[in-house]
């Protein structure tokens, strides 16, 4: 078997919720007659999702959601299984954008987006793609933020389901998924010790919490930087040191951004960092570590190891940037574990079915709570875990004032 197919076979084994959904909905073909344009990090778990959606009756057109996160052997495997795939791992942003356009030209009925590039493009320079469009599901925090911004400007033309905001998505994917896979990406590419090191985590949202928690588990001394006082307080109470990035810059051995914001670490900080500091980003876009500033400031740049760029500064210090500042767990590793994406993609699938079977007006919608509950139950069942149910007496008690 070729490598792409082998990778897909592996994840099939570890995504039992998708299998249950396939068994339950497969015969009914709830997505029949619908074309779904998918823009999402194209690796084996996503391939499993695309094959499931086809199994539910949809025609599926696939592209990536980041130029560096596409795994070409997986893309090829999907082509060989009859899907239309416009995706290639590339450093060329233009190729990435061309592929998004190709998906839009198929005039999909539904869009499954990750980061909102496809949906924003359909609402701006490629509005012809809105012709058949009935709805969008959005995978990540940054995408939901962008689509809410589009809606605030009264520009959103279709209903969007904020998959990211489902409990069975962000509590697990953003926290445990990003927590584990970010460290996988950092460790496999640097082959350095984490124990005893000072790790600076920028942003203590769902991803930052996971990254900080796992850093502590690996024996690091963890510093958190935040702009939100509540999140900062939460980090303090968890036992992390909290300080400004200007202070943390001098101390860190590793810096990891997970804010969804821009230029969180920039020239001022680079000037203060220790020789040998390692920089990585886990946020959606490659704007959190100011790569342009590094390019400007360096006197020499070379590949120190695969996926590690060394920037030697004029004073002789060298800073190392992983995965060109793109999300390290996807651009330089295999993304989240399969069992985590099993949860997220179950939310995606049931949200797409929800869009296909309900008429919604334009707006950004929460995932219906019965979907969250169903997925959590399926996951527990797949783990062989049973939980209690409320007795009639308890239900009545909880209804009383
Ligand atoms: P979140 O909204 O829960 O957390 C972001 C945190 O960053 C907030 O607490 C915010 O106050 C803080 N922040 C904003 N600007 C900051 C600054 N300048 N300095 C310090 N803190 C700052 O978002 P979440 O869910 O943690 O996602 C973060 C990013 O990661 C998003 O871009 C999201 O799309 C992406 N993401 C990446 C994944 C991956 O596989 N690498 C998986 C899931 C999400």
PDB file of N, CA and C in Angstrom, residues 262-349:
ATOM      1  N   UNK A 262      -1.722  39.330  16.201  1.00  0.00           N
ATOM      2  CA  UNK A 262      -0.590  39.623  15.313  1.00  0.00           C
ATOM      3  C   UNK A 262       0.594  40.244  16.063  1.00  0.00           C
ATOM      4  N   UNK A 263       1.819  39.948  15.609  1.00  0.00           N
ATOM      5  CA  UNK A 263       3.074  40.502  16.128  1.00  0.00           C
ATOM      6  C   UNK A 263       3.106  40.507  17.671  1.00  0.00           C
ATOM      7  N   UNK A 264       2.894  39.326  18.210  1.00  0.00           N
ATOM      8  CA  UNK A 264       2.903  39.167  19.663  1.00  0.00           C
ATOM      9  C   UNK A 264       4.353  39.173  20.154  1.00  0.00           C
ATOM     10  N   UNK A 265       5.231  38.615  19.319  1.00  0.00           N
ATOM     11  CA  UNK A 265       6.669  38.674  19.601  1.00  0.00           C
ATOM     12  C   UNK A 265       7.319  39.354  18.405  1.00  0.00           C
ATOM     13  N   UNK A 266       7.991  40.456  18.676  1.00  0.00           N
ATOM     14  CA  UNK A 266       8.535  41.241  17.566  1.00  0.00           C
ATOM     15  C   UNK A 266       9.951  41.748  17.885  1.00  0.00           C
ATOM     16  N   UNK A 267      10.357  42.744  17.105  1.00  0.00           N
ATOM     17  CA  UNK A 267      11.748  43.206  17.153  1.00  0.00           C
ATOM     18  C   UNK A 267      12.249  43.507  18.573  1.00  0.00           C
ATOM     19  N   UNK A 268      11.442  44.247  19.331  1.00  0.00           N
ATOM     20  CA  UNK A 268      11.851  44.630  20.707  1.00  0.00           C
ATOM     21  C   UNK A 268      12.208  43.390  21.527  1.00  0.00           C
ATOM     22  N   UNK A 269      11.383  42.349  21.362  1.00  0.00           N
ATOM     23  CA  UNK A 269      11.609  41.115  22.128  1.00  0.00           C
ATOM     24  C   UNK A 269      12.824  40.361  21.585  1.00  0.00           C
ATOM     25  N   UNK A 270      12.932  40.292  20.241  1.00  0.00           N
ATOM     26  CA  UNK A 270      14.078  39.574  19.653  1.00  0.00           C
ATOM     27  C   UNK A 270      15.392  40.155  20.163  1.00  0.00           C
ATOM     28  N   UNK A 271      15.400  41.475  20.348  1.00  0.00           N
ATOM     29  CA  UNK A 271      16.644  42.140  20.770  1.00  0.00           C
ATOM     30  C   UNK A 271      17.061  41.737  22.182  1.00  0.00           C
ATOM     31  N   UNK A 272      16.083  41.262  22.951  1.00  0.00           N
ATOM     32  CA  UNK A 272      16.391  40.914  24.349  1.00  0.00           C
ATOM     33  C   UNK A 272      16.629  39.433  24.579  1.00  0.00           C
ATOM     34  N   UNK A 273      16.319  38.605  23.583  1.00  0.00           N
ATOM     35  CA  UNK A 273      16.313  37.157  23.825  1.00  0.00           C
ATOM     36  C   UNK A 273      17.704  36.578  23.999  1.00  0.00           C
ATOM     37  N   UNK A 274      17.726  35.421  24.707  1.00  0.00           N
ATOM     38  CA  UNK A 274      18.992  34.700  24.896  1.00  0.00           C
ATOM     39  C   UNK A 274      19.463  34.127  23.566  1.00  0.00           C
ATOM     40  N   UNK A 275      20.743  33.973  23.451  1.00  0.00           N
ATOM     41  CA  UNK A 275      21.306  33.264  22.298  1.00  0.00           C
ATOM     42  C   UNK A 275      20.731  31.830  22.293  1.00  0.00           C
ATOM     43  N   UNK A 276      20.247  31.388  21.165  1.00  0.00           N
ATOM     44  CA  UNK A 276      19.733  30.013  21.078  1.00  0.00           C
ATOM     45  C   UNK A 276      18.256  29.869  21.403  1.00  0.00           C
ATOM     46  N   UNK A 277      17.576  30.971  21.665  1.00  0.00           N
ATOM     47  CA  UNK A 277      16.135  30.861  21.975  1.00  0.00           C
ATOM     48  C   UNK A 277      15.388  30.269  20.781  1.00  0.00           C
ATOM     49  N   UNK A 278      14.370  29.460  21.114  1.00  0.00           N
ATOM     50  CA  UNK A 278      13.582  28.773  20.078  1.00  0.00           C
ATOM     51  C   UNK A 278      12.198  29.411  20.009  1.00  0.00           C
ATOM     52  N   UNK A 279      11.756  29.717  18.792  1.00  0.00           N
ATOM     53  CA  UNK A 279      10.462  30.379  18.606  1.00  0.00           C
ATOM     54  C   UNK A 279       9.523  29.470  17.834  1.00  0.00           C
ATOM     55  N   UNK A 280       8.308  29.310  18.358  1.00  0.00           N
ATOM     56  CA  UNK A 280       7.325  28.494  17.634  1.00  0.00           C
ATOM     57  C   UNK A 280       5.956  29.134  17.788  1.00  0.00           C
ATOM     58  N   UNK A 281       5.115  28.894  16.804  1.00  0.00           N
ATOM     59  CA  UNK A 281       3.746  29.411  16.848  1.00  0.00           C
ATOM     60  C   UNK A 281       2.762  28.262  16.737  1.00  0.00           C
ATOM     61  N   UNK A 282       1.673  28.359  17.530  1.00  0.00           N
ATOM     62  CA  UNK A 282       0.598  27.373  17.397  1.00  0.00           C
ATOM     63  C   UNK A 282      -0.704  28.037  16.954  1.00  0.00           C
ATOM     64  N   UNK A 283      -0.703  29.362  16.811  1.00  0.00           N
ATOM     65  CA  UNK A 283      -1.904  30.080  16.369  1.00  0.00           C
ATOM     66  C   UNK A 283      -2.142  29.881  14.876  1.00  0.00           C
ATOM     67  N   UNK A 284      -3.336  30.229  14.423  1.00  0.00           N
ATOM     68  CA  UNK A 284      -3.728  29.850  13.064  1.00  0.00           C
ATOM     69  C   UNK A 284      -2.859  30.481  11.970  1.00  0.00           C
ATOM     70  N   UNK A 285      -2.594  31.775  12.092  1.00  0.00           N
ATOM     71  CA  UNK A 285      -1.827  32.439  11.026  1.00  0.00           C
ATOM     72  C   UNK A 285      -0.373  32.671  11.443  1.00  0.00           C
ATOM     73  N   UNK A 286       0.470  32.865  10.434  1.00  0.00           N
ATOM     74  CA  UNK A 286       1.908  33.013  10.689  1.00  0.00           C
ATOM     75  C   UNK A 286       2.285  34.464  10.971  1.00  0.00           C
ATOM     76  N   UNK A 287       1.437  35.132  11.781  1.00  0.00           N
ATOM     77  CA  UNK A 287       1.674  36.550  12.057  1.00  0.00           C
ATOM     78  C   UNK A 287       2.008  36.799  13.532  1.00  0.00           C
ATOM     79  N   UNK A 288       2.011  35.744  14.329  1.00  0.00           N
ATOM     80  CA  UNK A 288       2.177  35.951  15.780  1.00  0.00           C
ATOM     81  C   UNK A 288       3.642  36.217  16.139  1.00  0.00           C
ATOM     82  N   UNK A 289       4.538  35.463  15.506  1.00  0.00           N
ATOM     83  CA  UNK A 289       5.969  35.768  15.608  1.00  0.00           C
ATOM     84  C   UNK A 289       6.280  36.622  14.380  1.00  0.00           C
ATOM     85  N   UNK A 290       6.861  37.776  14.601  1.00  0.00           N
ATOM     86  CA  UNK A 290       7.082  38.721  13.504  1.00  0.00           C
ATOM     87  C   UNK A 290       8.269  38.253  12.639  1.00  0.00           C
ATOM     88  N   UNK A 291       7.947  37.394  11.689  1.00  0.00           N
ATOM     89  CA  UNK A 291       9.002  36.793  10.864  1.00  0.00           C
ATOM     90  C   UNK A 291       9.675  37.865   9.982  1.00  0.00           C
ATOM     91  N   UNK A 292       8.870  38.823   9.535  1.00  0.00           N
ATOM     92  CA  UNK A 292       9.441  39.882   8.681  1.00  0.00           C
ATOM     93  C   UNK A 292      10.539  40.639   9.433  1.00  0.00           C
ATOM     94  N   UNK A 293      10.296  40.884  10.727  1.00  0.00           N
ATOM     95  CA  UNK A 293      11.315  41.585  11.528  1.00  0.00           C
ATOM     96  C   UNK A 293      12.577  40.735  11.631  1.00  0.00           C
ATOM     97  N   UNK A 294      12.400  39.439  11.834  1.00  0.00           N
ATOM     98  CA  UNK A 294      13.573  38.547  11.919  1.00  0.00           C
ATOM     99  C   UNK A 294      14.368  38.591  10.615  1.00  0.00           C
ATOM    100  N   UNK A 295      13.625  38.563   9.504  1.00  0.00           N
ATOM    101  CA  UNK A 295      14.277  38.592   8.184  1.00  0.00           C
ATOM    102  C   UNK A 295      15.099  39.871   8.019  1.00  0.00           C
ATOM    103  N   UNK A 296      14.517  40.964   8.515  1.00  0.00           N
ATOM    104  CA  UNK A 296      15.162  42.279   8.411  1.00  0.00           C
ATOM    105  C   UNK A 296      16.392  42.358   9.312  1.00  0.00           C
ATOM    106  N   UNK A 297      16.273  41.793  10.492  1.00  0.00           N
ATOM    107  CA  UNK A 297      17.302  41.972  11.507  1.00  0.00           C
ATOM    108  C   UNK A 297      18.504  41.054  11.327  1.00  0.00           C
ATOM    109  N   UNK A 298      18.313  39.935  10.627  1.00  0.00           N
ATOM    110  CA  UNK A 298      19.380  38.931  10.634  1.00  0.00           C
ATOM    111  C   UNK A 298      20.508  39.296   9.670  1.00  0.00           C
ATOM    112  N   UNK A 299      21.728  38.849  10.014  1.00  0.00           N
ATOM    113  CA  UNK A 299      22.854  39.035   9.099  1.00  0.00           C
ATOM    114  C   UNK A 299      23.130  37.739   8.352  1.00  0.00           C
ATOM    115  N   UNK A 300      22.580  36.662   8.893  1.00  0.00           N
ATOM    116  CA  UNK A 300      22.718  35.375   8.202  1.00  0.00           C
ATOM    117  C   UNK A 300      21.507  34.527   8.546  1.00  0.00           C
ATOM    118  N   UNK A 301      21.083  33.733   7.555  1.00  0.00           N
ATOM    119  CA  UNK A 301      19.923  32.863   7.775  1.00  0.00           C
ATOM    120  C   UNK A 301      20.252  31.518   7.148  1.00  0.00           C
ATOM    121  N   UNK A 302      20.013  30.440   7.880  1.00  0.00           N
ATOM    122  CA  UNK A 302      20.248  29.127   7.281  1.00  0.00           C
ATOM    123  C   UNK A 302      19.335  28.090   7.923  1.00  0.00           C
ATOM    124  N   UNK A 303      19.221  26.949   7.265  1.00  0.00           N
ATOM    125  CA  UNK A 303      18.402  25.868   7.826  1.00  0.00           C
ATOM    126  C   UNK A 303      19.257  25.093   8.834  1.00  0.00           C
ATOM    127  N   UNK A 304      18.913  25.200  10.116  1.00  0.00           N
ATOM    128  CA  UNK A 304      19.711  24.545  11.163  1.00  0.00           C
ATOM    129  C   UNK A 304      19.408  23.062  11.222  1.00  0.00           C
ATOM    130  N   UNK A 305      18.148  22.715  10.998  1.00  0.00           N
ATOM    131  CA  UNK A 305      17.657  21.342  10.918  1.00  0.00           C
ATOM    132  C   UNK A 305      16.403  21.419  10.058  1.00  0.00           C
ATOM    133  N   UNK A 306      15.872  20.305   9.590  1.00  0.00           N
ATOM    134  CA  UNK A 306      14.611  20.410   8.848  1.00  0.00           C
ATOM    135  C   UNK A 306      13.568  21.124   9.705  1.00  0.00           C
ATOM    136  N   UNK A 307      12.857  22.068   9.114  1.00  0.00           N
ATOM    137  CA  UNK A 307      11.818  22.855   9.800  1.00  0.00           C
ATOM    138  C   UNK A 307      12.349  23.821  10.862  1.00  0.00           C
ATOM    139  N   UNK A 308      13.652  24.005  10.929  1.00  0.00           N
ATOM    140  CA  UNK A 308      14.223  24.968  11.883  1.00  0.00           C
ATOM    141  C   UNK A 308      15.094  25.971  11.110  1.00  0.00           C
ATOM    142  N   UNK A 309      14.674  27.234  11.135  1.00  0.00           N
ATOM    143  CA  UNK A 309      15.473  28.268  10.472  1.00  0.00           C
ATOM    144  C   UNK A 309      16.276  29.025  11.520  1.00  0.00           C
ATOM    145  N   UNK A 310      17.578  29.145  11.286  1.00  0.00           N
ATOM    146  CA  UNK A 310      18.439  29.908  12.194  1.00  0.00           C
ATOM    147  C   UNK A 310      18.551  31.338  11.671  1.00  0.00           C
ATOM    148  N   UNK A 311      18.357  32.298  12.561  1.00  0.00           N
ATOM    149  CA  UNK A 311      18.549  33.710  12.224  1.00  0.00           C
ATOM    150  C   UNK A 311      19.690  34.240  13.080  1.00  0.00           C
ATOM    151  N   UNK A 312      20.843  34.503  12.465  1.00  0.00           N
ATOM    152  CA  UNK A 312      21.967  35.059  13.230  1.00  0.00           C
ATOM    153  C   UNK A 312      21.858  36.577  13.193  1.00  0.00           C
ATOM    154  N   UNK A 313      21.853  37.186  14.372  1.00  0.00           N
ATOM    155  CA  UNK A 313      21.689  38.640  14.455  1.00  0.00           C
ATOM    156  C   UNK A 313      23.064  39.319  14.469  1.00  0.00           C
ATOM    157  N   UNK A 314      23.056  40.637  14.298  1.00  0.00           N
ATOM    158  CA  UNK A 314      24.313  41.380  14.149  1.00  0.00           C
ATOM    159  C   UNK A 314      25.221  41.218  15.373  1.00  0.00           C
ATOM    160  N   UNK A 315      24.619  41.066  16.565  1.00  0.00           N
ATOM    161  CA  UNK A 315      25.452  40.946  17.772  1.00  0.00           C
ATOM    162  C   UNK A 315      25.956  39.516  18.005  1.00  0.00           C
ATOM    163  N   UNK A 316      25.672  38.616  17.068  1.00  0.00           N
ATOM    164  CA  UNK A 316      26.214  37.258  17.171  1.00  0.00           C
ATOM    165  C   UNK A 316      25.235  36.240  17.735  1.00  0.00           C
ATOM    166  N   UNK A 317      24.140  36.699  18.349  1.00  0.00           N
ATOM    167  CA  UNK A 317      23.151  35.743  18.872  1.00  0.00           C
ATOM    168  C   UNK A 317      22.404  35.092  17.713  1.00  0.00           C
ATOM    169  N   UNK A 318      21.969  33.850  17.939  1.00  0.00           N
ATOM    170  CA  UNK A 318      21.155  33.181  16.924  1.00  0.00           C
ATOM    171  C   UNK A 318      19.813  32.792  17.528  1.00  0.00           C
ATOM    172  N   UNK A 319      18.740  33.128  16.833  1.00  0.00           N
ATOM    173  CA  UNK A 319      17.395  32.712  17.246  1.00  0.00           C
ATOM    174  C   UNK A 319      16.911  31.682  16.240  1.00  0.00           C
ATOM    175  N   UNK A 320      16.169  30.694  16.734  1.00  0.00           N
ATOM    176  CA  UNK A 320      15.713  29.616  15.858  1.00  0.00           C
ATOM    177  C   UNK A 320      14.196  29.647  15.739  1.00  0.00           C
ATOM    178  N   UNK A 321      13.724  29.673  14.507  1.00  0.00           N
ATOM    179  CA  UNK A 321      12.275  29.725  14.247  1.00  0.00           C
ATOM    180  C   UNK A 321      11.825  28.392  13.656  1.00  0.00           C
ATOM    181  N   UNK A 322      10.779  27.814  14.250  1.00  0.00           N
ATOM    182  CA  UNK A 322      10.265  26.537  13.747  1.00  0.00           C
ATOM    183  C   UNK A 322       9.170  26.774  12.708  1.00  0.00           C
ATOM    184  N   UNK A 323       9.171  25.945  11.678  1.00  0.00           N
ATOM    185  CA  UNK A 323       8.087  25.892  10.677  1.00  0.00           C
ATOM    186  C   UNK A 323       7.732  27.253  10.088  1.00  0.00           C
ATOM    187  N   UNK A 324       8.737  28.116   9.965  1.00  0.00           N
ATOM    188  CA  UNK A 324       8.570  29.445   9.375  1.00  0.00           C
ATOM    189  C   UNK A 324       7.513  30.279  10.104  1.00  0.00           C
ATOM    190  N   UNK A 325       7.256  29.940  11.357  1.00  0.00           N
ATOM    191  CA  UNK A 325       6.261  30.697  12.122  1.00  0.00           C
ATOM    192  C   UNK A 325       4.835  30.238  11.841  1.00  0.00           C
ATOM    193  N   UNK A 326       4.674  29.201  11.034  1.00  0.00           N
ATOM    194  CA  UNK A 326       3.320  28.657  10.832  1.00  0.00           C
ATOM    195  C   UNK A 326       3.036  27.661  11.945  1.00  0.00           C
ATOM    196  N   UNK A 327       1.759  27.274  12.077  1.00  0.00           N
ATOM    197  CA  UNK A 327       1.435  26.417  13.232  1.00  0.00           C
ATOM    198  C   UNK A 327       2.298  25.159  13.233  1.00  0.00           C
ATOM    199  N   UNK A 328       3.106  25.094  14.288  1.00  0.00           N
ATOM    200  CA  UNK A 328       4.201  24.109  14.339  1.00  0.00           C
ATOM    201  C   UNK A 328       3.682  22.677  14.359  1.00  0.00           C
ATOM    202  N   UNK A 329       2.526  22.479  14.969  1.00  0.00           N
ATOM    203  CA  UNK A 329       2.016  21.103  15.092  1.00  0.00           C
ATOM    204  C   UNK A 329       1.499  20.570  13.768  1.00  0.00           C
ATOM    205  N   UNK A 330       1.163  21.454  12.850  1.00  0.00           N
ATOM    206  CA  UNK A 330       0.638  20.995  11.562  1.00  0.00           C
ATOM    207  C   UNK A 330       1.652  21.163  10.436  1.00  0.00           C
ATOM    208  N   UNK A 331       2.414  22.260  10.479  1.00  0.00           N
ATOM    209  CA  UNK A 331       3.362  22.500   9.391  1.00  0.00           C
ATOM    210  C   UNK A 331       4.637  21.670   9.571  1.00  0.00           C
ATOM    211  N   UNK A 332       4.911  21.233  10.803  1.00  0.00           N
ATOM    212  CA  UNK A 332       6.152  20.484  11.034  1.00  0.00           C
ATOM    213  C   UNK A 332       5.914  19.218  11.841  1.00  0.00           C
ATOM    214  N   UNK A 333       4.680  18.753  11.864  1.00  0.00           N
ATOM    215  CA  UNK A 333       4.344  17.482  12.533  1.00  0.00           C
ATOM    216  C   UNK A 333       3.036  16.985  11.929  1.00  0.00           C
ATOM    217  N   UNK A 334       2.363  16.074  12.602  1.00  0.00           N
ATOM    218  CA  UNK A 334       1.172  15.458  12.017  1.00  0.00           C
ATOM    219  C   UNK A 334      -0.140  15.991  12.570  1.00  0.00           C
ATOM    220  N   UNK A 335      -0.101  17.143  13.258  1.00  0.00           N
ATOM    221  CA  UNK A 335      -1.343  17.697  13.796  1.00  0.00           C
ATOM    222  C   UNK A 335      -1.786  16.954  15.051  1.00  0.00           C
ATOM    223  N   UNK A 336      -3.042  17.182  15.396  1.00  0.00           N
ATOM    224  CA  UNK A 336      -3.572  16.587  16.631  1.00  0.00           C
ATOM    225  C   UNK A 336      -3.675  15.066  16.517  1.00  0.00           C
ATOM    226  N   UNK A 337      -3.679  14.404  17.668  1.00  0.00           N
ATOM    227  CA  UNK A 337      -3.919  12.958  17.665  1.00  0.00           C
ATOM    228  C   UNK A 337      -5.277  12.615  17.049  1.00  0.00           C
ATOM    229  N   UNK A 338      -5.355  11.420  16.473  1.00  0.00           N
ATOM    230  CA  UNK A 338      -6.572  10.991  15.772  1.00  0.00           C
ATOM    231  C   UNK A 338      -7.792  10.987  16.694  1.00  0.00           C
ATOM    232  N   UNK A 339      -7.608  10.563  17.958  1.00  0.00           N
ATOM    233  CA  UNK A 339      -8.769  10.466  18.851  1.00  0.00           C
ATOM    234  C   UNK A 339      -9.357  11.850  19.135  1.00  0.00           C
ATOM    235  N   UNK A 340      -8.508  12.874  19.096  1.00  0.00           N
ATOM    236  CA  UNK A 340      -8.990  14.244  19.321  1.00  0.00           C
ATOM    237  C   UNK A 340      -9.759  14.717  18.088  1.00  0.00           C
ATOM    238  N   UNK A 341      -9.196  14.457  16.911  1.00  0.00           N
ATOM    239  CA  UNK A 341      -9.877  14.911  15.692  1.00  0.00           C
ATOM    240  C   UNK A 341     -11.154  14.119  15.454  1.00  0.00           C
ATOM    241  N   UNK A 342     -11.240  12.945  16.052  1.00  0.00           N
ATOM    242  CA  UNK A 342     -12.477  12.169  15.994  1.00  0.00           C
ATOM    243  C   UNK A 342     -13.619  13.000  16.589  1.00  0.00           C
ATOM    244  N   UNK A 343     -13.326  13.670  17.709  1.00  0.00           N
ATOM    245  CA  UNK A 343     -14.333  14.533  18.336  1.00  0.00           C
ATOM    246  C   UNK A 343     -14.646  15.733  17.435  1.00  0.00           C
ATOM    247  N   UNK A 344     -13.604  16.441  17.023  1.00  0.00           N
ATOM    248  CA  UNK A 344     -13.816  17.673  16.239  1.00  0.00           C
ATOM    249  C   UNK A 344     -14.541  17.385  14.938  1.00  0.00           C
ATOM    250  N   UNK A 345     -14.151  16.289  14.282  1.00  0.00           N
ATOM    251  CA  UNK A 345     -14.761  16.008  12.976  1.00  0.00           C
ATOM    252  C   UNK A 345     -16.153  15.406  13.117  1.00  0.00           C
ATOM    253  N   UNK A 346     -16.440  14.848  14.287  1.00  0.00           N
ATOM    254  CA  UNK A 346     -17.826  14.449  14.546  1.00  0.00           C
ATOM    255  C   UNK A 346     -18.675  15.718  14.635  1.00  0.00           C
ATOM    256  N   UNK A 347     -18.145  16.758  15.287  1.00  0.00           N
ATOM    257  CA  UNK A 347     -18.886  18.029  15.362  1.00  0.00           C
ATOM    258  C   UNK A 347     -19.078  18.585  13.949  1.00  0.00           C
ATOM    259  N   UNK A 348     -18.010  18.537  13.157  1.00  0.00           N
ATOM    260  CA  UNK A 348     -18.112  19.020  11.769  1.00  0.00           C
ATOM    261  C   UNK A 348     -19.221  18.276  11.025  1.00  0.00           C
ATOM    262  N   UNK A 349     -19.191  16.948  11.098  1.00  0.00           N
ATOM    263  CA  UNK A 349     -20.122  16.148  10.299  1.00  0.00           C
ATOM    264  C   UNK A 349     -21.566  16.414  10.724  1.00  0.00           C
TER     265      UNK A 349
END
